[in-house]
Tab-separated table of C-alpha atoms and ligand atoms in Angstrom:
chain	number	residue	atom	x	y	z
A	208	MET	CA	0.000	0.000	0.000
A	209	ILE	CA	1.307	3.460	-0.906
A	210	ASP	CA	1.365	6.040	1.885
A	211	ARG	CA	0.951	9.718	1.047
A	212	PRO	CA	1.821	12.798	3.096
A	213	PHE	CA	-1.235	14.375	4.694
A	214	GLY	CA	-0.626	17.994	3.759
A	215	SER	CA	1.834	19.639	6.121
A	216	THR	CA	0.679	17.751	9.236
A	217	GLY	CA	3.815	15.596	9.225
A	218	LYS	CA	1.653	12.461	9.073
A	219	ASP	CA	1.540	9.958	6.230
A	220	VAL	CA	-1.676	8.052	5.528
A	221	SER	CA	-2.466	5.102	3.277
A	222	ALA	CA	-3.731	6.121	-0.184
A	223	ILE	CA	-6.842	4.018	0.487
A	224	SER	CA	-8.508	4.633	3.832
A	225	PHE	CA	-11.324	2.910	5.701
A	226	GLY	CA	-14.638	4.712	6.169
A	227	GLY	CA	-16.704	3.223	8.962
A	228	MET	CA	-20.204	3.938	7.699
A	229	ARG	CA	-21.041	0.642	6.005
A	230	PHE	CA	-20.484	-2.228	8.423
A	231	PRO	CA	-23.045	-4.809	7.289
A	232	ASP	CA	-23.666	-6.164	10.805
A	233	PRO	CA	-22.754	-3.349	13.226
A	234	GLN	CA	-24.246	-5.136	16.251
A	235	ASN	CA	-21.611	-7.826	15.785
A	236	LEU	CA	-18.540	-6.180	17.321
A	237	ALA	CA	-16.155	-9.081	16.686
A	238	LYS	CA	-17.113	-9.526	13.018
A	239	SER	CA	-16.946	-5.778	12.292
A	240	SER	CA	-13.612	-5.456	14.125
A	241	ASP	CA	-12.194	-8.300	12.058
A	242	LEU	CA	-12.767	-6.258	8.919
A	243	ILE	CA	-10.773	-3.340	10.368
A	244	LEU	CA	-7.970	-5.609	11.555
A	245	TYR	CA	-7.828	-7.277	8.138
A	246	ALA	CA	-7.594	-3.878	6.406
A	247	HIS	CA	-4.805	-2.859	8.781
A	248	SER	CA	-2.919	-6.106	8.120
A	249	GLN	CA	-3.088	-5.263	4.388
A	250	GLY	CA	-1.569	-1.779	4.836
A	251	ILE	CA	-4.567	0.494	5.426
A	252	ASN	CA	-3.624	2.791	8.290
A	253	TYR	CA	-6.190	5.614	8.234
A	254	PHE	CA	-9.637	4.966	9.697
A	255	ASP	CA	-12.528	7.431	9.699
A	256	THR	CA	-15.697	7.259	11.731
A	257	ALA	CA	-18.407	9.519	13.187
A	258	PRO	CA	-20.741	9.357	16.170
A	259	ILE	CA	-23.932	8.423	14.343
A	260	TYR	CA	-22.613	6.007	11.716
A	261	CYS	CA	-24.145	2.522	11.658
A	262	GLY	CA	-26.824	3.252	14.231
A	263	ASP	CA	-24.228	4.936	16.459
A	264	ARG	CA	-22.140	1.731	16.636
A	265	SER	CA	-19.225	2.708	14.404
A	266	GLU	CA	-17.045	4.422	17.023
A	267	ASP	CA	-17.433	1.482	19.414
A	268	ILE	CA	-16.423	-0.917	16.647
A	269	PHE	CA	-13.291	1.083	15.874
A	270	GLY	CA	-12.458	1.348	19.579
A	271	HIS	CA	-12.697	-2.425	19.910
A	272	ALA	CA	-10.504	-3.066	16.864
A	273	LEU	CA	-7.940	-0.278	17.127
A	274	SER	CA	-7.236	-0.934	20.828
A	275	GLN	CA	-5.711	-4.243	19.689
A	276	LEU	CA	-3.150	-2.439	17.511
A	277	PRO	CA	-0.015	-0.417	18.355
A	278	ARG	CA	-1.131	3.217	18.702
A	279	ASN	CA	1.537	4.501	16.323
A	280	SER	CA	0.405	2.143	13.555
A	281	PHE	CA	-2.827	3.965	12.662
A	282	THR	CA	-4.449	7.361	12.264
A	283	VAL	CA	-8.040	7.734	13.399
A	284	SER	CA	-10.540	10.505	12.772
A	285	THR	CA	-14.011	11.325	13.952
A	286	LYS	CA	-16.340	14.287	13.736
A	287	GLY	CA	-17.851	16.919	15.982
A	288	SER	CA	-21.455	17.697	16.768
A	289	ARG	CA	-23.200	20.271	14.579
A	290	ALA	CA	-24.348	22.280	17.593
A	291	LYS	CA	-22.751	24.645	20.139
A	292	GLY	CA	-19.149	24.564	21.350
A	293	ASP	CA	-20.163	22.906	24.658
A	294	ASP	CA	-21.896	20.126	22.765
A	295	LEU	CA	-18.877	19.648	20.537
A	296	ARG	CA	-16.711	19.195	23.621
A	297	LYS	CA	-19.119	16.620	25.062
A	298	THR	CA	-19.232	14.585	21.861
A	299	LEU	CA	-15.437	14.790	21.529
A	300	GLU	CA	-14.982	13.409	25.051
A	301	ARG	CA	-17.453	10.622	24.298
A	302	SER	CA	-15.597	9.804	21.055
A	303	LEU	CA	-12.274	9.556	22.928
A	304	THR	CA	-13.844	7.067	25.330
A	305	ARG	CA	-15.495	5.022	22.607
A	306	LEU	CA	-12.397	4.961	20.417
A	307	LYS	CA	-10.201	4.117	23.439
A	308	VAL	CA	-7.554	6.699	22.525
A	309	ASP	CA	-6.074	9.735	24.323
A	310	GLN	CA	-6.096	11.827	21.172
A	311	ILE	CA	-8.210	11.971	18.008
A	312	ASP	CA	-5.592	12.353	15.275
A	313	PHE	CA	-7.881	14.189	12.835
A	314	PHE	CA	-11.013	15.831	14.199
A	315	TYR	CA	-13.550	17.253	11.767
A	316	ILE	CA	-15.886	20.197	12.148
A	317	TRP	CA	-18.581	18.164	10.511
A	318	HIS	CA	-20.700	18.655	7.428
A	319	LEU	CA	-20.565	22.394	6.646
A	320	MET	CA	-23.827	22.831	4.739
A	321	ASN	CA	-23.460	26.336	3.289
A	322	PRO	CA	-21.559	29.575	4.046
A	323	GLU	CA	-24.285	30.736	6.475
A	324	ASP	CA	-24.073	27.468	8.359
A	325	TRP	CA	-20.291	27.898	8.612
A	326	GLU	CA	-20.664	31.430	10.037
A	327	LYS	CA	-23.235	30.168	12.524
A	328	ARG	CA	-20.987	27.345	13.688
A	329	LYS	CA	-18.217	29.831	14.378
A	330	GLN	CA	-20.629	32.070	16.307
A	331	LEU	CA	-21.823	29.103	18.367
A	332	GLY	CA	-18.237	28.425	19.425
A	333	ALA	CA	-17.565	25.139	17.625
A	334	VAL	CA	-14.181	26.199	16.241
A	335	GLU	CA	-13.121	27.799	19.518
A	336	ALA	CA	-14.006	24.625	21.449
A	337	ALA	CA	-12.143	22.444	18.947
A	338	LEU	CA	-9.023	24.645	19.028
A	339	LYS	CA	-9.033	24.577	22.832
A	340	ALA	CA	-9.239	20.775	22.745
A	341	LYS	CA	-6.333	20.782	20.316
A	342	GLU	CA	-4.259	22.922	22.694
A	343	GLU	CA	-5.014	20.399	25.428
A	344	GLY	CA	-3.789	17.585	23.191
A	345	LEU	CA	-7.180	15.891	22.790
A	346	ILE	CA	-7.094	16.593	19.038
A	347	GLY	CA	-4.019	16.213	16.846
A	348	HIS	CA	-5.186	18.186	13.807
A	349	LEU	CA	-8.367	20.109	13.089
A	350	LEU	CA	-10.105	19.554	9.728
A	351	CYS	CA	-13.503	20.219	8.217
A	352	SER	CA	-15.905	18.178	6.133
A	353	SER	CA	-18.378	19.644	3.696
A	354	HIS	CA	-20.845	18.925	0.921
A	355	MET	CA	-20.661	22.513	-0.339
A	356	GLU	CA	-19.650	23.402	-3.859
A	357	GLY	CA	-15.874	23.670	-4.407
A	358	GLU	CA	-15.578	27.449	-4.431
A	359	ALA	CA	-17.455	27.797	-1.122
A	360	ILE	CA	-15.211	25.170	0.497
A	361	ALA	CA	-12.145	26.929	-0.921
A	362	LYS	CA	-13.208	30.136	0.843
A	363	VAL	CA	-13.498	28.298	4.169
A	364	LEU	CA	-10.005	26.839	3.664
A	365	GLN	CA	-8.595	30.305	2.940
A	366	GLU	CA	-9.493	31.307	6.503
A	367	ASP	CA	-6.474	29.206	7.547
A	368	ILE	CA	-8.228	27.404	10.384
A	369	PHE	CA	-8.035	23.855	9.083
A	370	GLU	CA	-5.165	21.503	8.265
A	371	GLY	CA	-7.235	19.354	5.958
A	372	VAL	CA	-10.607	18.763	4.399
A	373	LEU	CA	-12.966	15.862	3.717
A	374	LEU	CA	-15.193	16.153	0.664
A	375	GLY	CA	-17.126	14.026	-1.794
A	376	TYR	CA	-15.150	13.683	-5.023
A	377	ASN	CA	-15.529	11.184	-7.815
A	378	ALA	CA	-15.636	10.736	-11.569
A	379	ILE	CA	-19.192	12.142	-11.653
A	380	ASN	CA	-19.114	15.159	-9.357
A	381	PHE	CA	-15.482	16.294	-9.566
A	382	PRO	CA	-16.160	19.559	-11.483
A	383	TYR	CA	-18.077	20.856	-8.463
A	384	ARG	CA	-15.354	20.170	-5.937
A	385	GLN	CA	-12.279	20.822	-8.066
A	386	LYS	CA	-11.716	24.365	-6.774
A	387	ALA	CA	-11.624	23.128	-3.185
A	388	VAL	CA	-9.088	20.426	-4.025
A	389	GLU	CA	-6.943	22.970	-5.890
A	390	GLN	CA	-7.110	25.409	-2.981
A	391	ALA	CA	-6.158	22.675	-0.529
A	392	GLY	CA	-3.205	21.816	-2.784
A	393	LYS	CA	-2.055	25.457	-2.809
A	394	GLN	CA	-2.168	25.586	0.991
A	395	ASP	CA	-0.556	22.144	1.372
A	396	LEU	CA	-3.562	20.811	3.290
A	397	GLY	CA	-4.530	17.163	3.635
A	398	VAL	CA	-7.399	16.100	1.353
A	399	VAL	CA	-9.630	13.106	2.088
A	400	THR	CA	-12.062	12.220	-0.682
A	401	MET	CA	-15.195	10.322	0.266
A	402	ASN	CA	-17.817	8.750	-1.961
A	403	PRO	CA	-15.277	7.794	-4.697
A	404	LEU	CA	-17.781	5.415	-6.319
A	405	GLY	CA	-20.572	7.991	-6.601
A	406	GLY	CA	-22.656	6.446	-3.814
A	407	GLY	CA	-22.778	3.157	-5.701
A	408	LEU	CA	-23.726	4.695	-9.078
A	409	ILE	CA	-20.422	3.708	-10.680
A	410	PRO	CA	-20.353	0.033	-9.597
A	411	GLN	CA	-24.043	-0.321	-10.425
A	412	ASN	CA	-23.595	1.063	-13.956
A	413	GLN	CA	-20.160	-0.200	-14.879
A	414	GLU	CA	-20.753	-0.388	-18.632
A	415	LYS	CA	-21.297	3.407	-18.728
A	416	PHE	CA	-17.943	4.032	-17.090
A	417	GLU	CA	-15.871	1.606	-19.170
A	418	PHE	CA	-13.950	4.520	-20.668
A	419	LEU	CA	-12.294	5.165	-17.287
A	420	LYS	CA	-10.341	1.915	-17.564
A	421	SER	CA	-6.618	1.997	-18.250
A	422	GLU	CA	-3.706	-0.415	-18.543
A	423	THR	CA	-3.325	-0.481	-14.767
A	424	ALA	CA	-7.040	-0.326	-13.952
A	425	THR	CA	-8.731	-3.069	-15.906
A	426	ASP	CA	-11.996	-2.953	-13.987
A	427	VAL	CA	-14.266	0.049	-13.562
A	428	ILE	CA	-14.131	0.207	-9.765
A	429	SER	CA	-10.325	0.271	-9.729
A	430	ALA	CA	-10.425	2.875	-12.497
A	431	ALA	CA	-12.774	5.089	-10.471
A	432	LEU	CA	-10.500	4.842	-7.424
A	433	GLN	CA	-7.497	5.608	-9.608
A	434	PHE	CA	-9.322	8.651	-11.006
A	435	ASN	CA	-9.170	10.143	-7.510
A	436	LEU	CA	-5.637	8.923	-6.838
A	437	SER	CA	-4.451	10.612	-10.044
A	438	ASN	CA	-4.984	14.004	-8.477
A	439	PRO	CA	-1.719	14.723	-6.617
A	440	ALA	CA	-3.507	17.088	-4.207
A	441	ILE	CA	-5.611	14.189	-2.881
A	442	SER	CA	-4.020	12.494	0.117
A	443	THR	CA	-6.326	9.510	0.500
A	444	VAL	CA	-9.466	7.940	-0.924
A	445	LEU	CA	-11.966	6.920	1.744
A	446	VAL	CA	-13.941	3.764	1.008
A	447	GLY	CA	-16.766	2.308	3.110
A	448	PHE	CA	-15.965	-1.409	3.101
A	449	GLU	CA	-18.460	-4.193	3.655
A	450	ASN	CA	-16.230	-7.230	3.165
A	451	ARG	CA	-12.648	-8.413	2.597
A	452	GLU	CA	-13.060	-8.663	-1.181
A	453	GLU	CA	-13.795	-4.938	-1.406
A	454	ILE	CA	-10.709	-4.202	0.681
A	455	ASP	CA	-8.560	-6.397	-1.573
A	456	GLN	CA	-9.901	-4.736	-4.708
A	457	ALA	CA	-9.274	-1.198	-3.435
A	458	ILE	CA	-5.776	-2.081	-2.242
A	459	SER	CA	-4.966	-3.659	-5.563
A	460	ALA	CA	-6.149	-0.471	-7.355
A	461	ALA	CA	-3.748	1.582	-5.236
A	462	GLU	CA	-0.850	-0.850	-5.526
A	463	ASN	CA	-1.061	-1.108	-9.311
A	464	PHE	CA	-1.519	2.603	-9.623
A	465	VAL	CA	0.601	4.500	-12.111
A	466	PRO	CA	-0.354	8.184	-12.243
A	467	ILE	CA	-1.961	9.013	-15.569
A	468	SER	CA	-0.563	11.997	-17.460
A	469	ARG	CA	-2.251	15.387	-17.197
A	470	GLN	CA	-3.167	15.046	-20.871
A	471	GLN	CA	-4.873	11.673	-20.316
A	472	GLN	CA	-6.638	13.057	-17.286
A	473	GLN	CA	-7.952	16.020	-19.277
A	474	HIS	CA	-9.229	13.596	-21.913
A	475	VAL	CA	-11.153	11.604	-19.288
A	476	GLU	CA	-12.461	14.810	-17.691
A	477	ALA	CA	-13.668	16.181	-21.024
A	478	HIS	CA	-15.440	12.908	-21.799
A	479	LEU	CA	-17.079	12.875	-18.373
A	480	LYS	CA	-18.247	16.454	-18.666
A	481	THR	CA	-19.907	15.930	-22.023
A	482	ALA	CA	-21.167	12.356	-21.552
A	483	PHE	CA	-22.715	13.089	-18.158
A	484	ALA	CA	-23.812	16.711	-18.473
A	485	ASP	CA	-27.388	15.748	-17.648
A	486	LEU	CA	-26.561	13.972	-14.391
A	487	CYS	CA	-27.148	15.513	-10.991
A	488	THR	CA	-23.749	15.803	-9.332
A	489	GLY	CA	-25.080	15.913	-5.770
A	490	CYS	CA	-23.534	19.322	-5.183
A	491	GLY	CA	-26.510	20.458	-3.079
A	492	TYR	CA	-26.559	23.950	-4.525
A	493	CYS	CA	-30.299	23.716	-5.251
A	494	LEU	CA	-31.160	23.691	-1.524
A	495	PRO	CA	-32.954	24.884	0.517
A	496	CYS	CA	-36.409	23.970	-0.718
A	497	PRO	CA	-39.355	25.806	0.888
A	498	VAL	CA	-41.204	22.509	1.381
A	499	ASP	CA	-38.055	20.683	2.508
A	500	ILE	CA	-37.732	18.265	-0.376
A	501	PRO	CA	-34.224	16.726	-0.228
A	502	ILE	CA	-33.733	17.551	-3.913
A	503	PRO	CA	-30.227	16.064	-4.393
A	504	LYS	CA	-31.462	12.685	-3.094
A	505	TYR	CA	-34.341	12.607	-5.585
A	506	LEU	CA	-32.231	13.905	-8.451
A	507	ASP	CA	-29.561	11.348	-7.659
A	508	SER	CA	-32.309	8.727	-7.866
A	509	TYR	CA	-33.300	10.212	-11.230
A	510	ASN	CA	-29.691	9.586	-12.333
A	511	GLN	CA	-30.608	5.913	-12.117
A	512	LEU	CA	-33.342	6.435	-14.705
A	513	ILE	CA	-30.778	7.959	-17.074
A	514	LEU	CA	-28.064	5.406	-16.435
A	515	THR	CA	-30.377	2.389	-16.627
A	516	ASP	CA	-32.378	3.639	-19.609
A	517	GLY	CA	-35.582	4.006	-17.602
A	518	ASP	CA	-35.556	1.198	-15.054
A	519	GLN	CA	-38.089	2.415	-12.472
A	520	GLN	CA	-37.272	-0.394	-10.071
A	521	ALA	CA	-33.665	0.855	-9.937
A	522	VAL	CA	-35.015	4.219	-8.773
A	523	LEU	CA	-37.236	2.645	-6.123
A	524	ASN	CA	-34.257	0.615	-4.881
A	525	ARG	CA	-32.208	3.790	-4.712
A	526	TYR	CA	-34.901	5.482	-2.586
A	527	ARG	CA	-35.127	2.604	-0.192
A	528	MET	CA	-31.621	1.205	0.051
A	529	HIS	CA	-29.444	4.257	-0.452
A	530	TRP	CA	-31.365	7.342	0.645
A	531	ASN	CA	-34.185	6.115	2.899
A	532	ILE	CA	-36.724	8.381	1.182
A	533	THR	CA	-40.244	7.699	-0.069
A	534	PRO	CA	-41.791	8.400	-3.507
A	535	GLN	CA	-44.440	10.689	-1.939
A	536	GLN	CA	-42.230	13.596	-0.910
A	537	ALA	CA	-41.122	14.295	-4.482
A	538	LYS	CA	-44.766	14.968	-5.298
A	539	GLU	CA	-44.970	17.781	-2.733
A	540	CYS	CA	-43.059	20.170	-5.027
A	541	ILE	CA	-44.952	23.463	-5.395
A	542	ALA	CA	-42.992	24.374	-8.549
A	543	CYS	CA	-41.657	27.641	-7.082
A	544	GLY	CA	-38.589	27.333	-9.333
A	545	ASP	CA	-36.051	28.464	-6.700
A	546	CYS	CA	-34.003	25.293	-7.063
A	547	GLU	CA	-33.810	25.489	-10.850
A	548	GLU	CA	-32.348	28.981	-10.667
A	549	ARG	CA	-29.623	27.671	-8.391
A	550	CYS	CA	-28.913	24.326	-10.065
A	551	THR	CA	-25.285	24.217	-11.210
A	552	GLN	CA	-26.201	21.738	-13.978
A	553	HIS	CA	-29.262	23.751	-15.093
A	554	LEU	CA	-31.411	20.644	-14.660
A	555	PRO	CA	-35.215	20.671	-15.110
A	556	ILE	CA	-35.743	19.713	-11.465
A	557	ILE	CA	-39.527	20.284	-11.387
A	558	GLN	CA	-40.021	18.065	-14.416
A	559	ARG	CA	-37.723	15.368	-13.038
A	560	LEU	CA	-39.507	15.296	-9.687
A	561	ALA	CA	-42.795	14.859	-11.560
A	562	GLU	CA	-41.386	12.046	-13.700
A	563	LEU	CA	-39.968	10.068	-10.790
A	564	PRO	CA	-41.853	6.929	-9.790
B	274	SF4	S1	-39.413	23.949	-7.367
B	274	SF4	FE1	-40.130	22.304	-6.014
B	274	SF4	S2	-38.284	21.227	-5.394
B	274	SF4	FE2	-37.633	23.190	-6.254
B	274	SF4	S3	-37.403	24.520	-4.453
B	274	SF4	FE3	-39.483	24.818	-5.284
B	274	SF4	S4	-40.766	23.383	-4.152
B	274	SF4	FE4	-38.636	22.767	-3.807
B	275	SF4	S1	-30.134	19.198	-8.713
B	275	SF4	FE1	-28.534	20.531	-9.525
B	275	SF4	S2	-27.899	21.836	-7.806
B	275	SF4	FE2	-29.105	20.140	-6.958
B	275	SF4	S3	-27.601	18.648	-6.352
B	275	SF4	FE3	-28.219	18.114	-8.434
B	275	SF4	S4	-26.780	19.173	-9.786
B	275	SF4	FE4	-26.565	20.080	-7.749
């Protein structure tokens, strides 16, 4: 497994990292821990979790597994409450106990929704509380995670508070996060990319992504992982593993990785931009909706209609298994048009919501 420097933190992390949001049987501590220990034995040394993942079991699972390993052989991260500074401190202390460590190596100010949300978090004391915890040694490095569009994330990074960032980045949505990755590169910050397989869209529609394959990535999933790894500003690609085979496949993608040239990368990017111009990228820019429709979740489900040439069952599966949403809420749209004005892809959102099963 290749290790990469994590910005200027002085830490190196494995190019593939383990995201703890997909344990198939989170009540089974021993079985879930085995997956982590297997990944570690294969060279994965960065593990990411959060308080609510897997029915709030994920941190306990990592604590059980990581406490069996030498402390200097892994990097662990978790995330802070979205509320006031006091609450952040409480959840941090609980995370330390659950993870059975004295210090969280990377601690994230979690899920910045939009610039207003970021300002509010600062006013509520979240950053202050996190920096105090860092001074006390409870946090090694302070980072942020966000689903905002790239330029908005880049502005947050320019405030020079964070040493790294976690963002969704993959062969479908990369144009909307590229500016953040570039900014992080300029500031020598660590970059963790989550959702490298487009929330399952890429593995579920492999024939559409065949063009990503290369000499060193002969299957689509490896090619999608290598797409992220090809960006030198990206420190690690976070994958939510469910079994050993997925770990082996991701590790093999990293081990066989030969960086593609900038010219080849531009060719792939141009193809992606034109071939998938009508896909929702999940950037979230269309929100908020006055009747609280989670538009990106429905439009992502509509992507299934496009990619499967109209398979309605694929959409219903996406609702149920990926997003936990129902068909009814899409029908509550009052056609105000606010979202369409904001959509970065200029998608006919009202029409798509009406067409969804
Ligand atoms: S057009 Fe429909 S989905 Fe879009 S913001 Fe208005 S109510 Fe929400
Ligand atoms: S509908 Fe448009 S703005 Fe909303 S998430 Fe999709 S691409 Fe982004």
